[in-house]
PDB file of C-alpha atoms in Angstrom:
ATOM      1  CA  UNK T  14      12.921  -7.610  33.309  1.00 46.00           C
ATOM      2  CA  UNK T  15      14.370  -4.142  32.599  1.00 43.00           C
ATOM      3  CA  UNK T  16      12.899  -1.174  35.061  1.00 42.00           C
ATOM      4  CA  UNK T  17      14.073   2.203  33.674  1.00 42.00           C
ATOM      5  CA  UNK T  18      13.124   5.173  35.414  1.00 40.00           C
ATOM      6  CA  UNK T  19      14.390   8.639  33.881  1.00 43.00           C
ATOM      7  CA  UNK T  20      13.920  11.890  35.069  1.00 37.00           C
ATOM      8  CA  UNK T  21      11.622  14.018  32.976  1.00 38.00           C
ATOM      9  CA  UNK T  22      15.202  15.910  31.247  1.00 38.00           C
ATOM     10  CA  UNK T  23      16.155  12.880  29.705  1.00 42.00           C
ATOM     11  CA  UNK T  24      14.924  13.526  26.339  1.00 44.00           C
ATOM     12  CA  UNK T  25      16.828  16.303  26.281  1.00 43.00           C
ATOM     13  CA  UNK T  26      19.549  15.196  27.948  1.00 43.00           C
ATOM     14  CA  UNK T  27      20.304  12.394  25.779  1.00 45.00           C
ATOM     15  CA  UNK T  28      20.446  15.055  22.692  1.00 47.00           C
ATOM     16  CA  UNK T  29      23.840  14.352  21.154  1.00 48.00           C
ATOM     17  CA  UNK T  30      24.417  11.227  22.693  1.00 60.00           C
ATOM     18  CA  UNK T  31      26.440   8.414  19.984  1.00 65.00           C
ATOM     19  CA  UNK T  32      23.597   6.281  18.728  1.00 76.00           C
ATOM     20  CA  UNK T  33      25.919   3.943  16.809  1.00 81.00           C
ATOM     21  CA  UNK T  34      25.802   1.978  19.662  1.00 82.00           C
ATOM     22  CA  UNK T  35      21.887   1.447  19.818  1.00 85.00           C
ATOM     23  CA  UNK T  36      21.653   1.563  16.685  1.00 88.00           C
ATOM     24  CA  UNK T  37      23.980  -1.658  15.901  1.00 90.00           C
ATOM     25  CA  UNK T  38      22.028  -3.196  19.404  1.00 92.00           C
ATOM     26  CA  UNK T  39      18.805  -2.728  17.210  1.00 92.00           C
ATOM     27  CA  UNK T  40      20.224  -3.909  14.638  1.00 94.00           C
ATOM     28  CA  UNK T  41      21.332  -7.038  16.342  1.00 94.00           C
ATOM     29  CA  UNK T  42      18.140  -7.640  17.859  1.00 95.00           C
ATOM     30  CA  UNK T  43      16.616  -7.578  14.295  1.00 96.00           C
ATOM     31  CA  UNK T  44      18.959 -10.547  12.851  1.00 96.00           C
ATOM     32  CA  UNK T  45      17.958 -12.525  15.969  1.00 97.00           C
ATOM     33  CA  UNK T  46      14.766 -12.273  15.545  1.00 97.00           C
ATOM     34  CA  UNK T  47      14.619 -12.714  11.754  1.00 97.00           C
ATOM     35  CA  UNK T  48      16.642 -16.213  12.090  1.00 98.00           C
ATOM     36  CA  UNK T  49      14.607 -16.827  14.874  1.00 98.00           C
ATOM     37  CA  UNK T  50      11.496 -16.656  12.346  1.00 98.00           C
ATOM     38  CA  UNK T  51      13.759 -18.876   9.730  1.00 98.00           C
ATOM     39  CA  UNK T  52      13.955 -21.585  12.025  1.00 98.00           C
ATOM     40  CA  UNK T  53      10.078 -21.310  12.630  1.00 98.00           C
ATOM     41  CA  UNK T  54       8.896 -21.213   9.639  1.00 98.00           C
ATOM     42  CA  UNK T  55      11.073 -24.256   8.313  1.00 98.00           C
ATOM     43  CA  UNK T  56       9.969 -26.404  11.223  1.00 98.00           C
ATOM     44  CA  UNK T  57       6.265 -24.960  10.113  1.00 98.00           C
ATOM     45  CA  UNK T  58       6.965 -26.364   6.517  1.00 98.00           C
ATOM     46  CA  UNK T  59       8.155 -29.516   7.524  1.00 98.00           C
ATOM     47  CA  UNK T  60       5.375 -30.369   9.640  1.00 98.00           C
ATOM     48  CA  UNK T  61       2.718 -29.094   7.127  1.00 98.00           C
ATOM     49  CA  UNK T  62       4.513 -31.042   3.715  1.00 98.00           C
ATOM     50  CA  UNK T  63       4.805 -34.319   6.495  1.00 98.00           C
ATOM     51  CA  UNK T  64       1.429 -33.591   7.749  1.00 98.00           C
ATOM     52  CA  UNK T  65      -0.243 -33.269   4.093  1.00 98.00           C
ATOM     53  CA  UNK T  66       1.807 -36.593   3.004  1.00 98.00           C
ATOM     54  CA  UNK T  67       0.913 -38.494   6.558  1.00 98.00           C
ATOM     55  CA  UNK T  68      -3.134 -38.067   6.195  1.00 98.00           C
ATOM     56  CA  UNK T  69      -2.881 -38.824   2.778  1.00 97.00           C
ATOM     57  CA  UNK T  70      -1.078 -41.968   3.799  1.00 98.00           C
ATOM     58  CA  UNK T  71      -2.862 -43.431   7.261  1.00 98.00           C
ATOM     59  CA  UNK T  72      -6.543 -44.225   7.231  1.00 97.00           C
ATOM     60  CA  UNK T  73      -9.159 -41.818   8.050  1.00 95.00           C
ATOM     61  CA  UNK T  74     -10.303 -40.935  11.831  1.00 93.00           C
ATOM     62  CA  UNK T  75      -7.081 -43.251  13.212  1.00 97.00           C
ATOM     63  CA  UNK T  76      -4.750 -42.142  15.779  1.00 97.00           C
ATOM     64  CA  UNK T  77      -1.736 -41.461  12.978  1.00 98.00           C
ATOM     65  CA  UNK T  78      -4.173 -39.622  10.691  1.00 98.00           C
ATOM     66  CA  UNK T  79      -5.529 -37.299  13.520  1.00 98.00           C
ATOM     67  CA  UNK T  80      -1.849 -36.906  14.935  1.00 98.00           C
ATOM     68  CA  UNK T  81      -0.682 -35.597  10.936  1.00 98.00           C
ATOM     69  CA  UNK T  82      -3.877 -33.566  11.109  1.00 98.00           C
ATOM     70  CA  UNK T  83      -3.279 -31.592  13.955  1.00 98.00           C
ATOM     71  CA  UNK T  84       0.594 -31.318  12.832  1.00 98.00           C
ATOM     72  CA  UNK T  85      -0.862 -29.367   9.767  1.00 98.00           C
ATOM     73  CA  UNK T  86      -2.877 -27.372  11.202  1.00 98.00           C
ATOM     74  CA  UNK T  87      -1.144 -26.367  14.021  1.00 98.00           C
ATOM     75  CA  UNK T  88       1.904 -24.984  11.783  1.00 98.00           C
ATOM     76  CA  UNK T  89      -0.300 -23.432   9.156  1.00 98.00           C
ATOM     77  CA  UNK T  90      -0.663 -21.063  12.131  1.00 98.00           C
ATOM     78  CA  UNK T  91       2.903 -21.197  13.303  1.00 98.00           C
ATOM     79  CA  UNK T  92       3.739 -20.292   9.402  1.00 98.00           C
ATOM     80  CA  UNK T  93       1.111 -17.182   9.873  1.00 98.00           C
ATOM     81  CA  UNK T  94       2.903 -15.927  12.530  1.00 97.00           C
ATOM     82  CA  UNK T  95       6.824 -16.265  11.423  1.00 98.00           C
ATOM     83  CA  UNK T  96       6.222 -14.815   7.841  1.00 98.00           C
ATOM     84  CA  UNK T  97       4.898 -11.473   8.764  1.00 98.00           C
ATOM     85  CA  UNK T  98       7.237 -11.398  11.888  1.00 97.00           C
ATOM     86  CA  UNK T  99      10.358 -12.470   9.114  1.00 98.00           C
ATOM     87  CA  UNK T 100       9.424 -10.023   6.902  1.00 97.00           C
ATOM     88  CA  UNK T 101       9.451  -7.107   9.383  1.00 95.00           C
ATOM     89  CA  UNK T 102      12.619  -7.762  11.172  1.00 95.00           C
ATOM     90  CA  UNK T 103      14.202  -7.611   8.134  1.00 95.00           C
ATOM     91  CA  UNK T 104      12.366  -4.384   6.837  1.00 93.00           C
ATOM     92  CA  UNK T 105      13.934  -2.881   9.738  1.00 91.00           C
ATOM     93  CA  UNK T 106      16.991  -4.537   9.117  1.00 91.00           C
ATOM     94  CA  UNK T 107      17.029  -2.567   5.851  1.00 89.00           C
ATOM     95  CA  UNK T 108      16.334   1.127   7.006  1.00 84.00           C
ATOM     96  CA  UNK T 109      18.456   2.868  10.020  1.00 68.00           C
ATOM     97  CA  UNK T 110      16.995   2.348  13.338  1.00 70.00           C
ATOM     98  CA  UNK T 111      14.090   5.132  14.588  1.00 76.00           C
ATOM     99  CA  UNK T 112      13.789   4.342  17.719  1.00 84.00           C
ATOM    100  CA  UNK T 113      15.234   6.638  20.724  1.00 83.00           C
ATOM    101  CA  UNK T 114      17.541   5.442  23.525  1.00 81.00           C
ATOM    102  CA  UNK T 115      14.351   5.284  25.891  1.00 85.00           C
ATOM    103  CA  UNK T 116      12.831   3.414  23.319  1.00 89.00           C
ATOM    104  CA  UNK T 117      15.451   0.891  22.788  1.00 89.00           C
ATOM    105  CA  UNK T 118      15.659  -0.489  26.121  1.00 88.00           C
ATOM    106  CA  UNK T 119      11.731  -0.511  26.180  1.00 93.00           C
ATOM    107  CA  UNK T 120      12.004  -2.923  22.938  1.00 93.00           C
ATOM    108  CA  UNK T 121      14.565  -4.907  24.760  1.00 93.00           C
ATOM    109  CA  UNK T 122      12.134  -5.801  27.641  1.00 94.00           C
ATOM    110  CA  UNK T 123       9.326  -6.204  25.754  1.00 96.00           C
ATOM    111  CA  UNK T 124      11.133  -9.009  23.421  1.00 97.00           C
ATOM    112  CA  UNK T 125      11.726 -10.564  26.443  1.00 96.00           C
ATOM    113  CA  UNK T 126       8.560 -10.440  27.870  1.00 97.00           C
ATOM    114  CA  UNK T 127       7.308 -11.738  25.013  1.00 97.00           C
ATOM    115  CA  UNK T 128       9.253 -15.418  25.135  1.00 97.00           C
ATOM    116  CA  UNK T 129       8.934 -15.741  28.512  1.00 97.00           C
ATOM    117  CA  UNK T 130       5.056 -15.377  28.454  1.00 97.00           C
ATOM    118  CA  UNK T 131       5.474 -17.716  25.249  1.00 97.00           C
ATOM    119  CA  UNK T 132       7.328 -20.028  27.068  1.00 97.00           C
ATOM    120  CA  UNK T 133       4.286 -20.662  30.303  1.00 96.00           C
ATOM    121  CA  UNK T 134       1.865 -20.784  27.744  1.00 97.00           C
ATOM    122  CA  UNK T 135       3.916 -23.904  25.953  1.00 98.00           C
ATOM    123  CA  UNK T 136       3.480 -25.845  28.922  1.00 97.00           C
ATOM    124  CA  UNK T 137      -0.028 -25.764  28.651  1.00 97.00           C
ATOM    125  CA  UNK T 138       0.106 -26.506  25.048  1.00 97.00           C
ATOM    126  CA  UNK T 139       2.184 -29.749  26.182  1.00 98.00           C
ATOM    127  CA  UNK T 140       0.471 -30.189  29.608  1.00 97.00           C
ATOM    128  CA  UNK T 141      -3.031 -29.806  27.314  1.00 97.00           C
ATOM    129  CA  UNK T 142      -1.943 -32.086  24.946  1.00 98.00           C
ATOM    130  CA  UNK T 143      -0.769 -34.905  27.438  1.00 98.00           C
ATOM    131  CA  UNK T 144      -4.474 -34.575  29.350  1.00 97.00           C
ATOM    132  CA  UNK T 145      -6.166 -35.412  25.784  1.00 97.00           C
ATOM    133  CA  UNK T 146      -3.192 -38.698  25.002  1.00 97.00           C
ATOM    134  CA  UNK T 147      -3.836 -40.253  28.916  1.00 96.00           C
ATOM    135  CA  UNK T 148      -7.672 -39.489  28.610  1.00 95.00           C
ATOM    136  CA  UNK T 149      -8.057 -41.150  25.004  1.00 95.00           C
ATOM    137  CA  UNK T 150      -5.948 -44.191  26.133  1.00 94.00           C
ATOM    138  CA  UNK T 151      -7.354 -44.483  29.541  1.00 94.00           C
ATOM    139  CA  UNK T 152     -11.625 -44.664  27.517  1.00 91.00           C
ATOM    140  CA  UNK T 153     -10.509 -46.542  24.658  1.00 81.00           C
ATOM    141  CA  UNK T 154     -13.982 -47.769  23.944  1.00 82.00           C
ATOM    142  CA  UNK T 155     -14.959 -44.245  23.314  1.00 86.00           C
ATOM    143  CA  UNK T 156     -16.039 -42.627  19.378  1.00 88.00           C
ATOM    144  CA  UNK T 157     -13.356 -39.869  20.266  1.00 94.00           C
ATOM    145  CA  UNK T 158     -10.342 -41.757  21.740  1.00 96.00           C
ATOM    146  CA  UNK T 159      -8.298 -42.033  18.465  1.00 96.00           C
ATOM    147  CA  UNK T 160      -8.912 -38.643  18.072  1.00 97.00           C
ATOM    148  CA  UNK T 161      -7.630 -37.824  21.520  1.00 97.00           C
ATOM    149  CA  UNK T 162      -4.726 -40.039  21.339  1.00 97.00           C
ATOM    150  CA  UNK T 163      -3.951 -37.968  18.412  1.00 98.00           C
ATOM    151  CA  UNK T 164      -4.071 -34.520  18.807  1.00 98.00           C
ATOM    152  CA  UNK T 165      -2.537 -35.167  22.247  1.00 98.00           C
ATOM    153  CA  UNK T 166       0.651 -36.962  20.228  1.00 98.00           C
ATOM    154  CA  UNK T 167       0.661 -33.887  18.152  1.00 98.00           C
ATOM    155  CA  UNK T 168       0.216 -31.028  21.100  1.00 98.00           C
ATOM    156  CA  UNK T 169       3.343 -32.757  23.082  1.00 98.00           C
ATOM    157  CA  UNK T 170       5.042 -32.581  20.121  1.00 98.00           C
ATOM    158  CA  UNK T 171       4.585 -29.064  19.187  1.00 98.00           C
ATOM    159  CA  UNK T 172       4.384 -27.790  22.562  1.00 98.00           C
ATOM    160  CA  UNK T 173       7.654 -29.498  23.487  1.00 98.00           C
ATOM    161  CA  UNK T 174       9.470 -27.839  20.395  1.00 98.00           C
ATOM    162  CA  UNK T 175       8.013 -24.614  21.447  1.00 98.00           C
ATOM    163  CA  UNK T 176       9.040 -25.100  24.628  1.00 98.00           C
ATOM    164  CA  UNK T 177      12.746 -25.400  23.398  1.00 98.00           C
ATOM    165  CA  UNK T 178      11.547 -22.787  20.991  1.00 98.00           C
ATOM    166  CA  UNK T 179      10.935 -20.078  23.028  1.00 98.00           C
ATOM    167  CA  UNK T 180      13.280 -20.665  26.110  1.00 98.00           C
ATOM    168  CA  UNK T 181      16.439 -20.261  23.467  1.00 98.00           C
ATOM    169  CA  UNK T 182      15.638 -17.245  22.158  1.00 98.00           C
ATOM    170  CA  UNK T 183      14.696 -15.916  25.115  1.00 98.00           C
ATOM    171  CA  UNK T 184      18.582 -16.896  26.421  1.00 97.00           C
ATOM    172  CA  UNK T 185      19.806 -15.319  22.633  1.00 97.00           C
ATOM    173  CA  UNK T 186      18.646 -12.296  23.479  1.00 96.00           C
ATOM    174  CA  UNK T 187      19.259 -12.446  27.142  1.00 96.00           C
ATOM    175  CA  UNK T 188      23.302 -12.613  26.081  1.00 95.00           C
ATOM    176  CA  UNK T 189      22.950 -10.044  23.658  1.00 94.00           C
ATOM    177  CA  UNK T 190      21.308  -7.513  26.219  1.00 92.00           C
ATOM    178  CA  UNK T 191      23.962  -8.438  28.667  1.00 90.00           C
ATOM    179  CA  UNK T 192      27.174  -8.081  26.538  1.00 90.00           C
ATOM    180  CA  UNK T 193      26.090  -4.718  24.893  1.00 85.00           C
ATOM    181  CA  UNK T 194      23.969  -2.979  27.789  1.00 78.00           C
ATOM    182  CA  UNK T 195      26.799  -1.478  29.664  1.00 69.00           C
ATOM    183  CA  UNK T 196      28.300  -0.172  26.451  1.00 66.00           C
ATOM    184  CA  UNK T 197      25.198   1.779  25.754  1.00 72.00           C
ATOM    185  CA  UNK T 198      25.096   3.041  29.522  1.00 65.00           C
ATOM    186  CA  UNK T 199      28.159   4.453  29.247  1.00 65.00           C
ATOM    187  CA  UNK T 200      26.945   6.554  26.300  1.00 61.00           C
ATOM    188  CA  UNK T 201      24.586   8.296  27.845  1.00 61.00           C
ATOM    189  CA  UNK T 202      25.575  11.585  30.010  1.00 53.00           C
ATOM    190  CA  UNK T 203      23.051  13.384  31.810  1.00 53.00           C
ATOM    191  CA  UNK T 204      24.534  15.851  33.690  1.00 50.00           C
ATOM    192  CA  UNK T 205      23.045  15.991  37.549  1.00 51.00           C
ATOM    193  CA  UNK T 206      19.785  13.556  36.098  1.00 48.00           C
ATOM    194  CA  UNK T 207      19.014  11.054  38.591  1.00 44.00           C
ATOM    195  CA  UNK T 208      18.211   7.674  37.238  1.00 46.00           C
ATOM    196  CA  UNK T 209      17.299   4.641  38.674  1.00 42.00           C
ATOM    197  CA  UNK T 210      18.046   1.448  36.158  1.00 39.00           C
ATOM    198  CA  UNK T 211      18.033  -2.139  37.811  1.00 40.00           C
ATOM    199  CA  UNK T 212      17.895  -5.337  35.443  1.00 39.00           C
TER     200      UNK T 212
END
């Protein structure tokens, strides 16, 4: 993660400072993110069309029709979350960057931050889904075992694509921080201002 410490001149000492550089880094950022969301929402859409045509298809309360249940449901959220997030990346995309150098490197980190705490939270997602498959199979004389068998099918699935998901974006962005950062250092001048930046 990205530690930034400035002294309490460097508002005012970045004051003239390029910001073509950050502002193409923002920029950047922006397009990853917005076919980031692309990908999302497509895998989204082709879960919910298959999910729709799979219940429609399998008999009620089986294994198959809980498994195309959860599929659906599961990306109707997934769909809630990449439109919005699509939409604003590329609103961004389409007006020149506000943000400040301070600010910039702060977005940085916190995109980061973001996928990695995405990425733990996919395991359990998986590791959740797993529990429900072994414990449906393992009591398959009980009511809810198809239903268990199911949804945990469908939570391996999704987690493991998240999982995927989430890690390569998180090394997308990684790159792009690490080929452009020391550009953008070398923009800034701060005459005497001690600062303390470790990555």
């Amino acid at each position: 993660l990205c530690t930034i410490l400035f002294g309490c001149a460097l508002a005012s000492s970045a004051l003239g400072q390029d910001m073509t550089p950050f502002n193409e880094f923002n920029m950047e950022r922006d397009r990853i993110s917005k076919n980031s969301m692309l990908v999302l929402g497509g895998w989204s859409i082709a879960n919910m069309v298959a999910g729709g045509i799979g219940m429609a298809t399998t008999p009620g309360k089986s294994e198959a029709n809980y498994f195309h249940q959860m599929n659906l449901a599961w990306n109707v959220v997934n769909l809630g979350i990449a439109v919005p997030a699509y939409f604003g990346a590329r609103k961004r995309m389409r007006t020149p960057s506000n943000l400040d150098i301070p600010n910039t490197f702060e977005a940085q980190r916190k995109v980061g931050a973001i996928y990695l705490i995405n990425f733990g939270l996919d395991f359990l997602y998986a590791g959740g889904g797993l529990w429900m498959w072994e414990h449906g199979r393992s009591n398959s004389l009980d009511k809810n075992s198809e239903m268990l068998q199911g949804y945990g099918t469908s939570l391996i699935l999704q987690g493991g694509f998240l999982l995927v998901y989430d890690l390569a974006n998180y090394m997308v962005h990684a790159r792009h921080w690490k080929k452009k950062r020391a550009g953008m250092w070398d923009q800034l001048q701060f005459n005497g201002t001690t600062i303390k930046y470790t990555f």
